[in-house]
Amino acid sequence: MTIGFIGLGHMGGPMAANLVKARHVVRGFDLAQPLMDEARSKGITACASLAEAVAGADTVITMLPAGKHVLSVWQELLALVPSGTLLIDCSTIDIDSARGAHDMAAAKGCPSLDAPVSGGTGGATAGTLTFMIGGERDVFAKSQPIFEAMGKKIIHCGGMAAGQAAKICNNMILGISMIAVGEAFVLGEKLGLSHQALFDVASVSSGQCWSLTTYCPVPGPVPTSPANNDYKPGFAGALMLKDLKLSQAAAQSAGAVTPLGAKAAELYALFNELGNDGKDFSGIINMLRQQSGDTA
Ligand code: NAD
């Protein structure tokens, strides 16, 4: 298959490289020239423009920062590709933009999927991403081999924008649960409880969750968590704030009451304002500890 791939950043670069490994022809384009040089070294055909990248492509994938980028790139590329070309957006974007992108594609007679991912840059490189997919089931079924080249778990969530809905609901749980785990460790410290003792109990009790057992925000109990590596991301505070803001915009327009999601968005906004946007989101425990008058 010939695939046009637009946006070769932290996620898109390794995802496109995995498509090459699966023997697809990948024609890549990014506005950043250094990324084009890197793409070339991974077997991606480095194209000088969007038009060049989508020329002759059966499928076009976008992996871009936000909804406005996706809408503008899809508008441009829909003027270039023939009807019937499959369009897949893997970016994390707001629900309204995702619906708008599907509508634009349908008007041109192009099947389309929203397919945001989780698994971070590690998952993108290893080809173990989880894809959450919105769009028609038969379009999803036909595109399975593309997703299998880049991910391990591929879940059809429903009609258009259902993938984005699943992504922001999941990440709202993640943001809230990381704050909850951080608060528990800070309270435990105040009560004289060791990190390991709290971990040993909560990880096998009803407090068990991914933020604790896979991504523990204190060094020690889970050696692979970013807490053991000076909170280097992983998943940066800026991206968590982005996703929480998307969840709150969606909650507002859909009329859902999400008080803990709103509080998590507020706390991550403060975390970012304090200069932690480049730190892993689990580092919010340090802000909670400082607010409690303690240092690490
Ligand atoms: P990134 O900033 O590294 O990559 C985005 C790329 O898009 C950049 O290289 C930029 O130059 C390019 N770009 C922007 N406008 C363009 C245009 N008009 N034409 C061509 N290229 C253009 O971001 P990323 O970390 O790769 O994230 C991409 C998306 O994936 C985001 O929506 C993000 O929320 C989502 N995401 C990221 C992670 C992560 O851990 N980084 C995890 C899950 C989801």
Short mmCIF file of C-alpha atoms in Angstrom, two decimals, residues 47-276:
data_model
loop_
_atom_site.label_atom_id
_atom_site.label_comp_id
_atom_site.label_asym_id
_atom_site.label_seq_id
_atom_site.Cartn_x
_atom_site.Cartn_y
_atom_site.Cartn_z
CA CYS A 47 8.53 14.74 0.22
CA ALA A 48 8.99 18.47 -0.27
CA SER A 49 5.29 19.30 0.10
CA LEU A 50 1.93 17.97 1.20
CA ALA A 51 0.95 17.65 -2.48
CA GLU A 52 3.99 15.48 -3.19
CA ALA A 53 3.33 13.28 -0.14
CA VAL A 54 -0.29 12.51 -1.05
CA ALA A 55 0.35 11.98 -4.77
CA GLY A 56 -0.54 8.36 -5.60
CA ALA A 57 -1.40 7.47 -1.99
CA ASP A 58 -4.19 4.96 -1.29
CA THR A 59 -4.31 6.17 2.32
CA VAL A 60 -3.26 9.38 4.05
CA ILE A 61 -2.47 9.47 7.79
CA THR A 62 -2.14 12.68 9.80
CA MET A 63 -0.40 12.97 13.20
CA LEU A 64 -0.56 16.65 14.12
CA PRO A 65 -0.64 18.81 17.27
CA ALA A 66 -4.29 19.92 17.45
CA GLY A 67 -7.69 20.19 15.74
CA LYS A 68 -6.89 23.38 13.83
CA HIS A 69 -3.87 21.73 12.19
CA VAL A 70 -5.89 18.67 11.22
CA LEU A 71 -8.72 20.72 9.70
CA SER A 72 -6.35 22.88 7.68
CA VAL A 73 -4.26 19.93 6.43
CA TRP A 74 -7.36 17.85 5.57
CA GLN A 75 -8.89 20.79 3.69
CA GLU A 76 -5.70 21.15 1.67
CA LEU A 77 -5.25 17.46 0.98
CA LEU A 78 -8.91 16.82 0.09
CA ALA A 79 -8.43 19.23 -2.80
CA LEU A 80 -5.58 17.01 -4.04
CA VAL A 81 -6.64 13.37 -3.56
CA PRO A 82 -9.18 11.43 -5.64
CA SER A 83 -12.45 10.36 -4.01
CA GLY A 84 -12.12 6.96 -2.37
CA THR A 85 -8.76 7.76 -0.75
CA LEU A 86 -8.83 6.62 2.90
CA LEU A 87 -8.04 9.38 5.43
CA ILE A 88 -6.97 8.51 8.98
CA ASP A 89 -6.26 11.06 11.70
CA CYS A 90 -4.23 9.69 14.63
CA SER A 91 -3.81 13.05 16.43
CA THR A 92 -5.58 13.75 19.73
CA ILE A 93 -8.04 16.52 18.90
CA ASP A 94 -11.34 18.03 20.06
CA ILE A 95 -14.58 16.27 19.20
CA ASP A 96 -15.97 19.13 17.08
CA SER A 97 -12.86 19.24 14.87
CA ALA A 98 -12.90 15.46 14.52
CA ARG A 99 -16.53 15.58 13.37
CA GLY A 100 -15.69 18.48 11.03
CA ALA A 101 -12.84 16.49 9.47
CA HIS A 102 -15.11 13.45 8.90
CA ASP A 103 -17.74 15.73 7.30
CA MET A 104 -15.18 17.27 4.92
CA ALA A 105 -13.97 13.82 3.88
CA ALA A 106 -17.51 12.54 3.31
CA ALA A 107 -18.28 15.55 1.11
CA LYS A 108 -15.38 14.50 -1.13
CA GLY A 109 -16.41 10.82 -1.11
CA CYS A 110 -13.41 9.77 0.98
CA PRO A 111 -13.81 7.19 3.79
CA SER A 112 -12.31 8.41 7.06
CA LEU A 113 -11.39 7.27 10.57
CA ASP A 114 -10.39 9.08 13.74
CA ALA A 115 -7.77 6.88 15.39
CA PRO A 116 -6.08 8.52 18.38
CA VAL A 117 -3.51 6.47 20.25
CA SER A 118 -2.19 5.75 23.69
CA GLY A 119 1.17 4.25 24.54
CA GLY A 120 3.40 7.31 24.10
CA THR A 121 6.64 7.56 22.18
CA GLY A 122 7.80 4.18 23.57
CA GLY A 123 4.71 2.49 22.13
CA ALA A 124 5.08 4.38 18.84
CA THR A 125 8.66 3.13 18.45
CA ALA A 126 7.94 -0.44 19.56
CA GLY A 127 4.78 -0.68 17.43
CA THR A 128 2.68 -1.45 20.50
CA LEU A 129 0.27 1.51 20.49
CA THR A 130 -3.39 1.17 21.40
CA PHE A 131 -5.66 2.62 18.70
CA MET A 132 -9.14 3.92 19.58
CA ILE A 133 -11.08 4.15 16.37
CA GLY A 134 -14.17 6.04 15.29
CA GLY A 135 -15.85 5.63 11.91
CA GLU A 136 -17.80 3.11 9.86
CA ARG A 137 -17.18 -0.53 10.78
CA ASP A 138 -16.42 -1.70 7.22
CA VAL A 139 -13.86 1.09 6.75
CA PHE A 140 -12.32 0.06 10.07
CA ALA A 141 -12.27 -3.62 9.05
CA LYS A 142 -10.48 -2.90 5.75
CA SER A 143 -7.83 -0.75 7.41
CA GLN A 144 -6.81 -3.27 10.12
CA PRO A 145 -3.43 -4.14 8.47
CA ILE A 146 -2.38 -0.48 8.65
CA PHE A 147 -3.08 -0.31 12.38
CA GLU A 148 -1.52 -3.71 13.03
CA ALA A 149 1.78 -2.37 11.64
CA MET A 150 1.81 0.35 14.32
CA GLY A 151 -0.07 -1.05 17.29
CA LYS A 152 -1.04 -4.04 19.41
CA LYS A 153 -4.57 -3.22 20.59
CA ILE A 154 -6.97 -1.90 17.98
CA ILE A 155 -10.44 -1.07 19.26
CA HIS A 156 -13.39 0.09 17.21
CA CYS A 157 -15.26 2.47 19.55
CA GLY A 158 -18.22 3.44 17.35
CA GLY A 159 -19.13 6.00 14.69
CA MET A 160 -17.31 9.20 13.81
CA ALA A 161 -15.32 10.84 16.65
CA ALA A 162 -15.95 7.87 18.98
CA GLY A 163 -12.18 7.22 19.05
CA GLN A 164 -11.53 10.78 20.25
CA ALA A 165 -14.33 10.42 22.82
CA ALA A 166 -12.75 7.24 24.22
CA LYS A 167 -9.30 8.85 24.29
CA ILE A 168 -10.32 11.94 26.27
CA CYS A 169 -12.53 9.95 28.68
CA ASN A 170 -9.62 7.56 29.35
CA ASN A 171 -7.16 10.40 29.88
CA MET A 172 -9.56 12.19 32.22
CA ILE A 173 -9.51 9.03 34.38
CA LEU A 174 -5.69 9.01 34.14
CA GLY A 175 -5.27 12.67 35.18
CA ILE A 176 -7.65 12.30 38.12
CA SER A 177 -6.15 8.98 39.27
CA MET A 178 -2.57 10.28 39.13
CA ILE A 179 -3.52 13.17 41.39
CA ALA A 180 -5.31 10.74 43.74
CA VAL A 181 -2.24 8.49 43.95
CA GLY A 182 0.04 11.51 44.48
CA GLU A 183 -2.20 12.79 47.28
CA ALA A 184 -2.17 9.38 48.97
CA PHE A 185 1.64 9.21 48.96
CA VAL A 186 1.93 12.78 50.32
CA LEU A 187 -0.57 12.02 53.08
CA GLY A 188 1.23 8.73 53.80
CA GLU A 189 4.53 10.63 54.16
CA LYS A 190 2.90 12.99 56.68
CA LEU A 191 1.62 9.96 58.62
CA GLY A 192 5.04 8.29 58.71
CA LEU A 193 4.12 5.54 56.22
CA SER A 194 6.90 4.34 53.88
CA HIS A 195 6.34 4.51 50.12
CA GLN A 196 6.91 0.78 49.82
CA ALA A 197 4.38 -0.08 52.55
CA LEU A 198 1.66 2.06 50.93
CA PHE A 199 2.48 0.55 47.53
CA ASP A 200 2.43 -3.02 48.88
CA VAL A 201 -1.02 -2.48 50.38
CA ALA A 202 -2.73 -0.30 47.74
CA SER A 203 -1.39 -2.29 44.77
CA VAL A 204 -3.26 -5.38 46.00
CA SER A 205 -6.25 -3.53 47.48
CA SER A 206 -9.11 -1.39 46.24
CA GLY A 207 -6.82 1.61 45.58
CA GLN A 208 -5.11 -0.37 42.80
CA CYS A 209 -4.90 1.49 39.46
CA TRP A 210 -2.50 2.02 36.53
CA SER A 211 -1.18 5.30 37.97
CA LEU A 212 -0.03 3.32 41.01
CA THR A 213 1.07 -0.06 39.69
CA THR A 214 2.59 0.87 36.31
CA TYR A 215 3.45 4.52 36.69
CA CYS A 216 4.06 4.94 40.43
CA PRO A 217 4.83 8.66 41.06
CA VAL A 218 7.45 8.01 43.77
CA PRO A 219 10.84 6.39 43.05
CA GLY A 220 11.33 2.81 44.19
CA PRO A 221 8.27 0.58 43.98
CA VAL A 222 8.04 0.52 40.15
CA PRO A 223 11.62 0.90 38.83
CA THR A 224 10.52 1.72 35.26
CA SER A 225 8.29 4.67 36.21
CA PRO A 226 9.46 8.23 35.33
CA ALA A 227 9.80 9.02 39.07
CA ASN A 228 13.02 6.97 38.93
CA ASN A 229 14.35 9.11 36.09
CA ASP A 230 13.90 12.65 37.43
CA TYR A 231 10.35 12.72 35.99
CA LYS A 232 11.55 12.80 32.38
CA PRO A 233 8.55 12.07 30.10
CA GLY A 234 6.92 9.60 29.41
CA PHE A 235 3.85 11.70 29.04
CA ALA A 236 4.56 15.39 29.52
CA GLY A 237 2.51 17.68 31.78
CA ALA A 238 1.70 19.83 28.73
CA LEU A 239 0.04 16.87 26.96
CA MET A 240 -1.96 15.90 30.05
CA LEU A 241 -3.23 19.47 30.33
CA LYS A 242 -4.14 19.45 26.64
CA ASP A 243 -6.20 16.25 27.04
CA LEU A 244 -7.90 17.45 30.24
CA LYS A 245 -8.87 20.69 28.50
CA LEU A 246 -10.33 18.64 25.62
CA SER A 247 -12.33 16.57 28.13
CA GLN A 248 -13.68 19.73 29.78
CA ALA A 249 -14.62 21.34 26.45
CA ALA A 250 -16.44 18.13 25.50
CA ALA A 251 -18.15 17.90 28.92
CA GLN A 252 -19.34 21.47 28.59
CA SER A 253 -20.75 21.08 25.10
CA ALA A 254 -22.34 17.68 25.90
CA GLY A 255 -23.75 18.83 29.27
CA ALA A 256 -21.85 16.25 31.38
CA VAL A 257 -20.94 17.14 34.98
CA THR A 258 -17.27 16.24 35.61
CA PRO A 259 -16.19 18.06 38.80
CA LEU A 260 -13.05 15.96 39.35
CA GLY A 261 -12.07 16.34 35.69
CA ALA A 262 -12.44 20.11 36.09
CA LYS A 263 -10.31 20.09 39.27
CA ALA A 264 -7.67 17.93 37.58
CA ALA A 265 -7.53 20.40 34.66
CA GLU A 266 -7.08 23.26 37.15
CA LEU A 267 -4.28 21.46 39.01
CA TYR A 268 -2.45 20.51 35.80
CA ALA A 269 -2.78 24.13 34.56
CA LEU A 270 -0.99 25.23 37.74
CA PHE A 271 1.61 22.44 37.32
CA ASN A 272 2.35 23.74 33.81
CA GLU A 273 2.42 27.40 34.93
CA LEU A 274 5.04 26.45 37.52
CA GLY A 275 7.33 25.41 34.65
CA ASN A 276 6.64 21.67 34.65
#
